[in-house]
mmCIF file of C-alpha atoms and ligand atoms in Angstrom:
data_model
loop_
_atom_site.group_PDB
_atom_site.id
_atom_site.type_symbol
_atom_site.label_atom_id
_atom_site.label_comp_id
_atom_site.label_asym_id
_atom_site.label_seq_id
_atom_site.Cartn_x
_atom_site.Cartn_y
_atom_site.Cartn_z
ATOM 1 C CA MET A 138 49.744 81.165 -14.301
ATOM 2 C CA ASN A 139 47.516 84.191 -14.471
ATOM 3 C CA ALA A 140 48.622 86.032 -11.306
ATOM 4 C CA PRO A 141 47.240 89.563 -11.048
ATOM 5 C CA HIS A 142 48.486 91.817 -8.294
ATOM 6 C CA VAL A 143 47.031 90.015 -5.327
ATOM 7 C CA ALA A 144 46.046 93.280 -3.678
ATOM 8 C CA GLU A 145 43.569 93.674 -6.544
ATOM 9 C CA PHE A 146 41.530 90.808 -5.122
ATOM 10 C CA LEU A 147 38.893 92.431 -2.949
ATOM 11 C CA THR A 148 36.612 89.428 -2.471
ATOM 12 C CA LEU A 149 36.937 85.691 -2.116
ATOM 13 C CA GLN A 150 34.748 85.327 -5.189
ATOM 14 C CA GLU A 151 37.446 86.949 -7.323
ATOM 15 C CA ILE A 152 40.031 84.541 -5.936
ATOM 16 C CA VAL A 153 37.846 81.552 -6.765
ATOM 17 C CA ALA A 154 37.267 82.936 -10.275
ATOM 18 C CA ALA A 155 41.027 83.387 -10.788
ATOM 19 C CA ALA A 156 41.678 79.834 -9.584
ATOM 20 C CA ARG A 157 39.137 78.490 -12.017
ATOM 21 C CA ALA A 158 40.719 80.449 -14.851
ATOM 22 C CA ASN A 159 44.160 79.049 -13.975
ATOM 23 C CA LEU A 160 43.237 75.391 -13.615
ATOM 24 C CA ALA A 161 42.597 72.934 -16.434
ATOM 25 C CA PRO A 162 39.297 71.022 -16.106
ATOM 26 C CA GLY A 163 40.953 67.899 -14.605
ATOM 27 C CA PRO A 164 42.688 69.622 -11.672
ATOM 28 C CA TRP A 165 39.692 71.933 -11.162
ATOM 29 C CA ASN A 166 37.253 69.038 -10.915
ATOM 30 C CA TYR A 167 39.621 67.076 -8.664
ATOM 31 C CA ARG A 168 39.725 69.932 -6.196
ATOM 32 C CA ILE A 169 36.119 70.986 -6.258
ATOM 33 C CA GLY A 170 34.474 67.615 -6.634
ATOM 34 C CA GLY A 171 33.250 65.053 -4.142
ATOM 35 C CA ALA A 172 32.141 61.445 -4.084
ATOM 36 C CA GLU A 173 29.411 60.005 -6.315
ATOM 37 C CA THR A 174 26.307 62.260 -6.261
ATOM 38 C CA GLU A 175 28.139 64.923 -4.198
ATOM 39 C CA THR A 176 25.261 64.992 -1.723
ATOM 40 C CA THR A 177 27.648 65.245 1.241
ATOM 41 C CA VAL A 178 29.376 68.210 -0.431
ATOM 42 C CA ARG A 179 26.020 69.956 -0.744
ATOM 43 C CA ARG A 180 24.976 69.066 2.800
ATOM 44 C CA ASN A 181 28.152 70.656 4.136
ATOM 45 C CA ARG A 182 27.052 73.951 2.630
ATOM 46 C CA GLN A 183 23.395 73.404 3.421
ATOM 47 C CA ALA A 184 24.294 73.035 7.093
ATOM 48 C CA PHE A 185 25.858 76.526 7.101
ATOM 49 C CA ASP A 186 22.918 77.925 5.202
ATOM 50 C CA SER A 187 20.591 76.490 7.855
ATOM 51 C CA ILE A 188 22.207 78.518 10.631
ATOM 52 C CA ALA A 189 21.393 82.203 11.026
ATOM 53 C CA LEU A 190 23.262 84.726 13.151
ATOM 54 C CA ARG A 191 21.706 86.647 16.077
ATOM 55 C CA PRO A 192 23.365 90.050 16.414
ATOM 56 C CA ARG A 193 23.548 92.067 19.615
ATOM 57 C CA VAL A 194 23.851 95.828 19.254
ATOM 58 C CA LEU A 195 25.069 98.936 21.056
ATOM 59 C CA ARG A 196 28.150 97.296 22.408
ATOM 60 C CA ASP A 197 31.561 98.854 21.928
ATOM 61 C CA VAL A 198 33.235 96.866 19.159
ATOM 62 C CA SER A 199 35.893 99.400 18.239
ATOM 63 C CA ARG A 200 38.654 96.909 19.102
ATOM 64 C CA ILE A 201 38.283 93.386 17.749
ATOM 65 C CA ASP A 202 40.676 90.485 18.241
ATOM 66 C CA ALA A 203 40.074 87.490 15.940
ATOM 67 C CA GLY A 204 43.095 85.590 17.298
ATOM 68 C CA ALA A 205 42.812 82.072 18.690
ATOM 69 C CA ALA A 206 44.771 79.418 20.550
ATOM 70 C CA PHE A 207 46.124 76.503 18.545
ATOM 71 C CA LEU A 208 47.448 73.654 20.697
ATOM 72 C CA GLY A 209 48.537 76.136 23.318
ATOM 73 C CA ARG A 210 50.119 78.577 20.855
ATOM 74 C CA ARG A 211 48.618 81.682 19.339
ATOM 75 C CA ALA A 212 47.291 81.860 15.784
ATOM 76 C CA ARG A 213 46.023 84.937 13.969
ATOM 77 C CA LEU A 214 42.697 83.234 13.201
ATOM 78 C CA PRO A 215 40.986 80.051 14.482
ATOM 79 C CA VAL A 216 41.867 78.514 11.151
ATOM 80 C CA LEU A 217 44.070 75.630 10.023
ATOM 81 C CA LEU A 218 45.201 74.846 6.493
ATOM 82 C CA ALA A 219 43.732 71.343 6.203
ATOM 83 C CA PRO A 220 45.869 68.532 4.768
ATOM 84 C CA ILE A 221 45.818 68.449 0.965
ATOM 85 C CA GLY A 222 47.481 65.679 -0.993
ATOM 86 C CA GLY A 223 49.347 66.321 -4.236
ATOM 87 C CA LEU A 224 49.670 70.107 -3.893
ATOM 88 C CA GLU A 225 52.966 69.877 -5.761
ATOM 89 C CA SER A 226 51.149 68.922 -8.944
ATOM 90 C CA PHE A 227 49.233 72.214 -8.994
ATOM 91 C CA VAL A 228 51.331 74.745 -7.123
ATOM 92 C CA GLU A 229 55.028 75.427 -7.391
ATOM 93 C CA GLY A 230 56.619 74.347 -4.122
ATOM 94 C CA GLY A 231 53.676 72.110 -3.110
ATOM 95 C CA GLY A 232 53.443 71.746 0.658
ATOM 96 C CA ALA A 233 56.336 74.174 1.137
ATOM 97 C CA ALA A 234 54.297 76.897 -0.597
ATOM 98 C CA ALA A 235 51.375 76.235 1.744
ATOM 99 C CA ALA A 236 53.800 76.401 4.694
ATOM 100 C CA ARG A 237 55.189 79.739 3.518
ATOM 101 C CA ALA A 238 51.710 81.210 3.215
ATOM 102 C CA ALA A 239 50.743 79.830 6.631
ATOM 103 C CA ALA A 240 53.845 81.339 8.229
ATOM 104 C CA GLN A 241 53.503 84.666 6.458
ATOM 105 C CA PHE A 242 49.897 85.091 7.540
ATOM 106 C CA GLY A 243 50.139 83.393 10.937
ATOM 107 C CA VAL A 244 47.953 80.300 10.872
ATOM 108 C CA PRO A 245 48.935 76.646 11.344
ATOM 109 C CA LEU A 246 49.388 74.076 8.596
ATOM 110 C CA MET A 247 48.543 70.400 8.681
ATOM 111 C CA LEU A 248 50.785 68.699 6.146
ATOM 112 C CA SER A 249 49.470 65.628 4.327
ATOM 113 C CA SER A 250 51.795 62.645 4.065
ATOM 114 C CA VAL A 251 50.898 62.452 0.365
ATOM 115 C CA CYS A 252 52.094 65.977 -0.335
ATOM 116 C CA GLN A 253 55.576 66.797 -1.596
ATOM 117 C CA PRO A 254 58.313 67.887 -0.844
ATOM 118 C CA GLY A 255 57.761 65.901 2.351
ATOM 119 C CA LEU A 256 57.811 66.674 6.020
ATOM 120 C CA GLU A 257 61.486 67.602 6.404
ATOM 121 C CA GLN A 258 61.641 70.052 3.505
ATOM 122 C CA THR A 259 58.273 71.546 4.315
ATOM 123 C CA ALA A 260 59.432 72.163 7.879
ATOM 124 C CA ALA A 261 62.621 73.779 6.578
ATOM 125 C CA ALA A 262 60.683 76.021 4.160
ATOM 126 C CA ALA A 263 58.950 78.117 6.803
ATOM 127 C CA ASP A 264 58.719 78.518 10.532
ATOM 128 C CA THR A 265 55.027 77.913 10.990
ATOM 129 C CA LEU A 266 52.851 76.156 13.530
ATOM 130 C CA ARG A 267 52.481 72.711 12.015
ATOM 131 C CA CYS A 268 51.121 69.241 12.506
ATOM 132 C CA PHE A 269 51.458 66.158 10.341
ATOM 133 C CA GLN A 270 48.726 63.945 8.871
ATOM 134 C CA LEU A 271 49.508 60.373 7.955
ATOM 135 C CA TYR A 272 47.816 57.968 5.588
ATOM 136 C CA VAL A 273 48.906 54.580 6.885
ATOM 137 C CA ARG A 274 50.791 52.733 4.181
ATOM 138 C CA GLY A 275 52.985 50.492 6.250
ATOM 139 C CA ASP A 276 53.291 48.532 9.491
ATOM 140 C CA ASP A 277 53.572 49.798 13.081
ATOM 141 C CA ALA A 278 57.301 50.446 12.718
ATOM 142 C CA TRP A 279 56.597 52.532 9.613
ATOM 143 C CA VAL A 280 54.078 54.620 11.567
ATOM 144 C CA ASP A 281 56.510 55.025 14.479
ATOM 145 C CA GLU A 282 59.217 56.217 12.136
ATOM 146 C CA HIS A 283 56.881 58.919 10.808
ATOM 147 C CA VAL A 284 56.001 59.998 14.341
ATOM 148 C CA LYS A 285 59.700 60.343 15.152
ATOM 149 C CA ARG A 286 60.417 62.310 11.980
ATOM 150 C CA ALA A 287 57.461 64.603 12.640
ATOM 151 C CA ARG A 288 58.530 65.238 16.208
ATOM 152 C CA ASP A 289 62.164 65.813 15.188
ATOM 153 C CA HIS A 290 61.038 68.426 12.666
ATOM 154 C CA GLY A 291 58.847 70.535 14.892
ATOM 155 C CA TYR A 292 55.397 69.147 14.137
ATOM 156 C CA SER A 293 53.443 69.741 17.317
ATOM 157 C CA ALA A 294 50.780 67.075 16.776
ATOM 158 C CA PHE A 295 50.146 63.965 14.703
ATOM 159 C CA CYS A 296 46.978 63.198 12.799
ATOM 160 C CA LEU A 297 45.453 59.987 11.541
ATOM 161 C CA THR A 298 42.779 60.472 8.904
ATOM 162 C CA VAL A 299 40.237 57.721 9.434
ATOM 163 C CA ASP A 300 37.508 58.345 6.867
ATOM 164 C CA VAL A 301 39.438 56.710 4.029
ATOM 165 C CA ALA A 302 38.995 53.021 4.813
ATOM 166 C CA MET A 303 38.127 52.742 1.125
ATOM 167 C CA TYR A 304 39.028 55.270 -1.525
ATOM 168 C CA SER A 305 35.724 56.704 -2.707
ATOM 169 C CA ARG A 306 34.334 56.904 -6.208
ATOM 170 C CA ARG A 307 35.088 60.422 -7.367
ATOM 171 C CA GLU A 308 33.078 60.459 -10.517
ATOM 172 C CA ARG A 309 34.404 63.742 -11.876
ATOM 173 C CA ASP A 310 37.900 62.231 -11.805
ATOM 174 C CA LEU A 311 36.748 58.891 -13.197
ATOM 175 C CA VAL A 312 34.843 60.479 -16.073
ATOM 176 C CA GLY A 313 37.752 62.843 -16.809
ATOM 177 C CA ARG A 314 40.317 59.996 -16.561
ATOM 178 C CA PHE A 315 42.196 62.202 -14.096
ATOM 179 C CA VAL A 316 45.348 60.504 -12.805
ATOM 180 C CA LYS A 317 46.590 61.117 -9.247
ATOM 181 C CA PRO A 318 50.191 59.946 -8.898
ATOM 182 C CA TRP A 319 50.100 60.455 -5.121
ATOM 183 C CA ARG A 320 47.295 57.906 -4.745
ATOM 184 C CA ALA A 321 48.595 54.458 -3.788
ATOM 185 C CA THR A 322 46.943 51.086 -4.106
ATOM 186 C CA ALA A 323 47.819 48.681 -1.307
ATOM 187 C CA PRO A 324 50.085 45.901 -2.581
ATOM 188 C CA ALA A 325 48.834 42.328 -2.304
ATOM 189 C CA GLY A 326 48.952 41.147 1.303
ATOM 190 C CA SER A 327 48.835 44.605 2.903
ATOM 191 C CA THR A 328 45.731 46.539 3.840
ATOM 192 C CA TYR A 329 46.814 50.154 4.362
ATOM 193 C CA GLN A 330 43.950 52.290 5.652
ATOM 194 C CA SER A 331 41.275 49.612 5.309
ATOM 195 C CA GLY A 332 42.975 47.528 8.010
ATOM 196 C CA LEU A 333 43.038 50.338 10.600
ATOM 197 C CA SER A 334 41.069 49.959 13.821
ATOM 198 C CA TRP A 335 40.929 51.538 17.276
ATOM 199 C CA ASP A 336 43.766 49.128 18.188
ATOM 200 C CA GLN A 337 46.167 51.363 16.256
ATOM 201 C CA VAL A 338 44.864 54.407 18.090
ATOM 202 C CA LYS A 339 45.432 52.640 21.408
ATOM 203 C CA ARG A 340 48.913 51.598 20.301
ATOM 204 C CA PHE A 341 49.716 55.172 19.283
ATOM 205 C CA LYS A 342 48.622 56.521 22.668
ATOM 206 C CA ASP A 343 50.620 53.829 24.483
ATOM 207 C CA GLN A 344 53.770 54.480 22.470
ATOM 208 C CA HIS A 345 53.841 58.217 21.827
ATOM 209 C CA ASP A 346 53.181 61.415 23.727
ATOM 210 C CA LEU A 347 52.806 63.644 20.673
ATOM 211 C CA PRO A 348 49.207 64.956 20.761
ATOM 212 C CA LEU A 349 46.970 62.861 18.522
ATOM 213 C CA ILE A 350 44.276 64.215 16.228
ATOM 214 C CA ILE A 351 41.709 61.821 14.750
ATOM 215 C CA LYS A 352 40.398 63.384 11.540
ATOM 216 C CA GLY A 353 37.213 62.114 9.981
ATOM 217 C CA ILE A 354 34.923 61.715 12.992
ATOM 218 C CA ALA A 355 31.304 62.077 11.898
ATOM 219 C CA THR A 356 29.268 60.654 14.779
ATOM 220 C CA VAL A 357 28.868 61.172 18.520
ATOM 221 C CA GLU A 358 29.581 57.471 19.052
ATOM 222 C CA ASP A 359 33.027 57.618 17.449
ATOM 223 C CA ALA A 360 33.844 60.933 19.120
ATOM 224 C CA GLU A 361 33.185 59.242 22.464
ATOM 225 C CA ILE A 362 35.408 56.261 21.611
ATOM 226 C CA ALA A 363 38.171 58.633 20.500
ATOM 227 C CA VAL A 364 38.025 60.477 23.811
ATOM 228 C CA GLN A 365 38.071 57.201 25.726
ATOM 229 C CA HIS A 366 41.321 56.436 23.906
ATOM 230 C CA GLY A 367 42.802 59.696 25.181
ATOM 231 C CA VAL A 368 42.830 61.466 21.839
ATOM 232 C CA GLU A 369 43.607 65.161 22.250
ATOM 233 C CA VAL A 370 41.658 66.412 19.229
ATOM 234 C CA VAL A 371 38.448 65.110 17.698
ATOM 235 C CA TYR A 372 38.477 66.493 14.148
ATOM 236 C CA VAL A 373 34.901 66.448 12.851
ATOM 237 C CA SER A 374 35.114 65.970 9.106
ATOM 238 C CA ASN A 375 33.593 64.119 6.186
ATOM 239 C CA HIS A 376 36.643 64.874 4.037
ATOM 240 C CA GLY A 377 34.815 67.725 2.355
ATOM 241 C CA GLY A 378 32.242 65.259 1.014
ATOM 242 C CA ARG A 379 34.967 63.464 -0.896
ATOM 243 C CA GLN A 380 34.601 60.093 0.830
ATOM 244 C CA LEU A 381 31.236 58.716 2.000
ATOM 245 C CA ASP A 382 28.407 60.135 -0.070
ATOM 246 C CA HIS A 383 25.027 60.857 1.549
ATOM 247 C CA GLY A 384 26.562 61.824 4.876
ATOM 248 C CA LEU A 385 25.416 64.652 7.114
ATOM 249 C CA GLY A 386 26.957 68.097 6.868
ATOM 250 C CA SER A 387 29.810 68.621 9.341
ATOM 251 C CA MET A 388 28.042 71.578 10.908
ATOM 252 C CA THR A 389 24.952 69.448 11.457
ATOM 253 C CA VAL A 390 26.856 66.964 13.622
ATOM 254 C CA LEU A 391 29.179 69.451 15.341
ATOM 255 C CA PRO A 392 26.783 70.579 18.133
ATOM 256 C CA GLN A 393 25.957 67.001 19.165
ATOM 257 C CA ILE A 394 29.643 66.119 19.383
ATOM 258 C CA VAL A 395 30.516 69.280 21.305
ATOM 259 C CA ALA A 396 27.755 68.492 23.810
ATOM 260 C CA ALA A 397 28.784 64.858 24.233
ATOM 261 C CA ILE A 398 32.516 65.519 24.570
ATOM 262 C CA ALA A 399 31.918 68.385 27.002
ATOM 263 C CA GLY A 400 35.469 69.712 27.016
ATOM 264 C CA ARG A 401 37.257 66.350 27.335
ATOM 265 C CA ALA A 402 39.043 66.971 24.006
ATOM 266 C CA GLU A 403 39.367 69.838 21.566
ATOM 267 C CA ILE A 404 36.894 69.750 18.705
ATOM 268 C CA TRP A 405 38.073 70.864 15.277
ATOM 269 C CA VAL A 406 35.853 70.859 12.223
ATOM 270 C CA ASP A 407 36.012 71.196 8.454
ATOM 271 C CA GLY A 408 33.780 70.750 5.442
ATOM 272 C CA GLY A 409 32.552 73.550 3.226
ATOM 273 C CA PHE A 410 34.148 76.495 5.070
ATOM 274 C CA MET A 411 34.291 79.307 2.526
ATOM 275 C CA ARG A 412 33.361 82.459 4.416
ATOM 276 C CA GLY A 413 34.107 84.389 7.589
ATOM 277 C CA THR A 414 30.548 83.840 8.783
ATOM 278 C CA ASP A 415 31.102 80.070 8.411
ATOM 279 C CA VAL A 416 34.071 80.244 10.765
ATOM 280 C CA VAL A 417 32.168 82.347 13.301
ATOM 281 C CA LYS A 418 29.235 79.892 13.300
ATOM 282 C CA ALA A 419 31.557 76.966 14.048
ATOM 283 C CA ILE A 420 33.269 78.767 16.917
ATOM 284 C CA ALA A 421 29.900 79.820 18.345
ATOM 285 C CA LEU A 422 28.877 76.165 18.301
ATOM 286 C CA GLY A 423 31.963 75.028 20.196
ATOM 287 C CA ALA A 424 34.732 74.201 17.720
ATOM 288 C CA THR A 425 38.150 75.652 18.539
ATOM 289 C CA THR A 426 39.758 75.340 15.089
ATOM 290 C CA VAL A 427 38.329 75.278 11.591
ATOM 291 C CA GLY A 428 40.050 73.541 8.666
ATOM 292 C CA LEU A 429 40.162 75.079 5.197
ATOM 293 C CA GLY A 430 40.452 72.575 2.359
ATOM 294 C CA ARG A 431 39.198 73.762 -1.008
ATOM 295 C CA LEU A 432 39.404 77.456 -0.129
ATOM 296 C CA ALA A 433 43.122 77.145 0.655
ATOM 297 C CA CYS A 434 43.670 75.181 -2.570
ATOM 298 C CA LEU A 435 41.889 77.851 -4.565
ATOM 299 C CA GLY A 436 43.937 80.637 -2.987
ATOM 300 C CA LEU A 437 47.119 78.838 -4.023
ATOM 301 C CA ALA A 438 45.745 78.139 -7.491
ATOM 302 C CA ALA A 439 44.749 81.790 -7.924
ATOM 303 C CA ALA A 440 48.178 83.267 -7.272
ATOM 304 C CA GLY A 441 50.521 80.929 -5.374
ATOM 305 C CA VAL A 442 51.754 81.934 -1.904
ATOM 306 C CA PRO A 443 50.548 85.574 -2.164
ATOM 307 C CA GLY A 444 47.182 84.286 -3.376
ATOM 308 C CA LEU A 445 46.715 82.162 -0.287
ATOM 309 C CA VAL A 446 47.891 84.962 1.998
ATOM 310 C CA ARG A 447 45.387 87.315 0.330
ATOM 311 C CA THR A 448 42.649 84.679 0.759
ATOM 312 C CA LEU A 449 43.378 84.565 4.474
ATOM 313 C CA GLU A 450 43.445 88.376 4.705
ATOM 314 C CA ILE A 451 40.000 88.640 3.119
ATOM 315 C CA LEU A 452 38.703 85.823 5.319
ATOM 316 C CA GLU A 453 40.045 87.684 8.341
ATOM 317 C CA GLU A 454 38.267 90.846 7.243
ATOM 318 C CA GLU A 455 35.034 88.882 6.882
ATOM 319 C CA ILE A 456 35.476 87.336 10.350
ATOM 320 C CA ARG A 457 36.214 90.702 11.961
ATOM 321 C CA THR A 458 33.227 92.302 10.240
ATOM 322 C CA CYS A 459 31.006 89.467 11.400
ATOM 323 C CA LEU A 460 32.246 89.666 14.999
ATOM 324 C CA GLY A 461 31.706 93.422 15.125
ATOM 325 C CA LEU A 462 28.223 93.169 13.672
ATOM 326 C CA LEU A 463 27.373 90.436 16.177
ATOM 327 C CA GLY A 464 28.437 92.753 18.977
ATOM 328 C CA VAL A 465 31.467 90.783 20.189
ATOM 329 C CA THR A 466 35.134 91.721 20.276
ATOM 330 C CA SER A 467 36.717 88.273 20.570
ATOM 331 C CA LEU A 468 36.027 84.665 19.687
ATOM 332 C CA ALA A 469 35.881 83.782 23.371
ATOM 333 C CA GLU A 470 32.631 85.723 23.688
ATOM 334 C CA LEU A 471 30.867 83.581 21.072
ATOM 335 C CA THR A 472 28.265 81.120 22.360
ATOM 336 C CA PRO A 473 25.338 79.245 20.772
ATOM 337 C CA GLN A 474 23.232 82.297 21.730
ATOM 338 C CA TYR A 475 24.606 83.991 18.628
ATOM 339 C CA VAL A 476 23.109 81.467 16.207
ATOM 340 C CA ALA A 477 19.633 80.177 15.425
ATOM 341 C CA ALA A 478 18.146 77.584 13.106
ATOM 342 C CA ALA A 479 16.934 79.025 9.813
ATOM 343 C CA GLY A 480 15.789 77.856 6.425
ATOM 344 C CA PRO A 481 18.397 77.907 3.638
ATOM 345 C CA VAL A 482 17.715 80.529 0.981
ATOM 346 C CA GLY A 483 19.330 78.910 -2.031
ATOM 347 C CA LEU A 484 20.500 75.615 -3.427
ATOM 348 C CA PRO A 485 23.730 74.433 -1.782
ATOM 349 C CA GLY A 486 26.811 73.416 -3.743
ATOM 350 C CA ALA A 487 30.610 73.434 -3.512
ATOM 351 C CA LEU A 488 30.656 77.045 -4.728
ATOM 352 C CA SER A 489 27.257 78.281 -3.539
ATOM 353 C CA ALA A 490 28.988 80.591 -1.055
ATOM 354 C CA PHE A 491 29.968 82.701 -4.081
ATOM 355 C CA PRO A 492 26.722 83.771 -5.736
ATOM 356 C CA LEU A 493 28.384 86.330 -7.996
ATOM 357 C CA LEU A 494 30.414 83.661 -9.822
ATOM 358 C CA ASP A 495 28.949 83.189 -13.272
HETATM 359 C C1 FMN B 647 42.292 68.432 -3.241
HETATM 360 C C2 FMN B 647 42.097 67.859 -1.865
HETATM 361 C C3 FMN B 647 43.033 66.957 -1.353
HETATM 362 C C4 FMN B 647 42.878 66.447 -0.057
HETATM 363 N N1 FMN B 647 43.841 65.627 0.471
HETATM 364 C C5 FMN B 647 43.724 65.207 1.761
HETATM 365 C C6 FMN B 647 44.764 64.452 2.377
HETATM 366 O O1 FMN B 647 45.806 64.167 1.779
HETATM 367 N N2 FMN B 647 44.589 64.067 3.667
HETATM 368 C C7 FMN B 647 43.443 64.374 4.389
HETATM 369 O O2 FMN B 647 43.335 64.005 5.560
HETATM 370 N N3 FMN B 647 42.460 65.101 3.830
HETATM 371 C C8 FMN B 647 42.582 65.540 2.546
HETATM 372 N N4 FMN B 647 41.597 66.308 1.998
HETATM 373 C C9 FMN B 647 40.441 66.703 2.835
HETATM 374 C C10 FMN B 647 40.744 68.027 3.543
HETATM 375 O O3 FMN B 647 41.773 67.907 4.475
HETATM 376 C C11 FMN B 647 39.509 68.559 4.276
HETATM 377 O O4 FMN B 647 39.031 67.578 5.163
HETATM 378 C C12 FMN B 647 38.385 68.966 3.324
HETATM 379 O O5 FMN B 647 38.897 69.501 2.127
HETATM 380 C C13 FMN B 647 37.494 69.993 4.001
HETATM 381 O O6 FMN B 647 36.428 70.385 3.186
HETATM 382 P P1 FMN B 647 36.483 71.683 2.240
HETATM 383 O O7 FMN B 647 37.356 71.351 1.075
HETATM 384 O O8 FMN B 647 35.063 71.853 1.837
HETATM 385 O O9 FMN B 647 37.047 72.823 3.030
HETATM 386 C C14 FMN B 647 41.742 66.827 0.715
HETATM 387 C C15 FMN B 647 40.823 67.736 0.193
HETATM 388 C C16 FMN B 647 40.990 68.249 -1.084
HETATM 389 C C17 FMN B 647 39.995 69.269 -1.592
#
């Protein structure tokens, strides 16, 4: 792996460029790509590009705090490392490496159930704020066993990802014949994710008191049903445009969901977050936590654990700069007054946040 001194990275663009240099075309396309025409991927970015910032001036911003609450605990940024399957096939240490970076920097990790070395060893690797995301590949008892293991190993919340009823057609992977060993096909007679319904959410809430996150909510209607089931966190996500193609950008649907839920659950969001300004826009519009998918992957691919830590440091600098220039000293001061609708100025794409990339 080409791992320059991480302190030499001054911008996120350089980290993305280093990741691209380190990854073979198959793994690169798997990480960056989306479903079919990749319209949802582009809309995620287009939604950010359609929001402008409204700065206030002549306010004392000499002391800025970009810290946030995460499930009642404190995190250094309002940022979560989103669940990523198969990290072990690209990064030495897999999920444990992500956990080490999360702990070293001070943000939470959501571990994917299809990421090695598994929930016990990842918990042992680093003392970080953590929650666990499950892809259902078994019966109720199988789910319950995972909840128990997660609780026993310090995971403070449990997540069901619900936008994978079918595995999408990722054409970059299909064309490249890219094999994903962590992807499972349901054996005959079992349904896995495609058989999930709100009944399982109800059952979870009846059986367990670990906070429940439903990841993959993309409409006001489903956000409302989730809240009626007592879900603690509505995680607005379209899986980074990797599942349903031709969906709306996450940031397009976020304000409607925030308004409808009106504080009855926390609202987290992901999809296309690449920049500090992206994070600030989401917090201004009512999200409490922002998930990083591809950006976290690219930090790890650029230079392992130090690469991801450096990614988070640069992101933090961007967030702090943005807050100061907006005239606020903490995330709590952000409101929708700090944003306005605007026309995008360029064509959106998975990497359009990095215009200096050649
Ligand atoms: C390589 C890769 C693997 C992923 N694996 C999972 C997974 O195992 N479970 C899950 O809930 N989401 C998974 N996701 C989706 C992310 O958690 C997140 O929703 C998405 O990446 C956010 O969009 P972004 O990549 O534009 O930041 C994956 C995303 C990527 C890029």
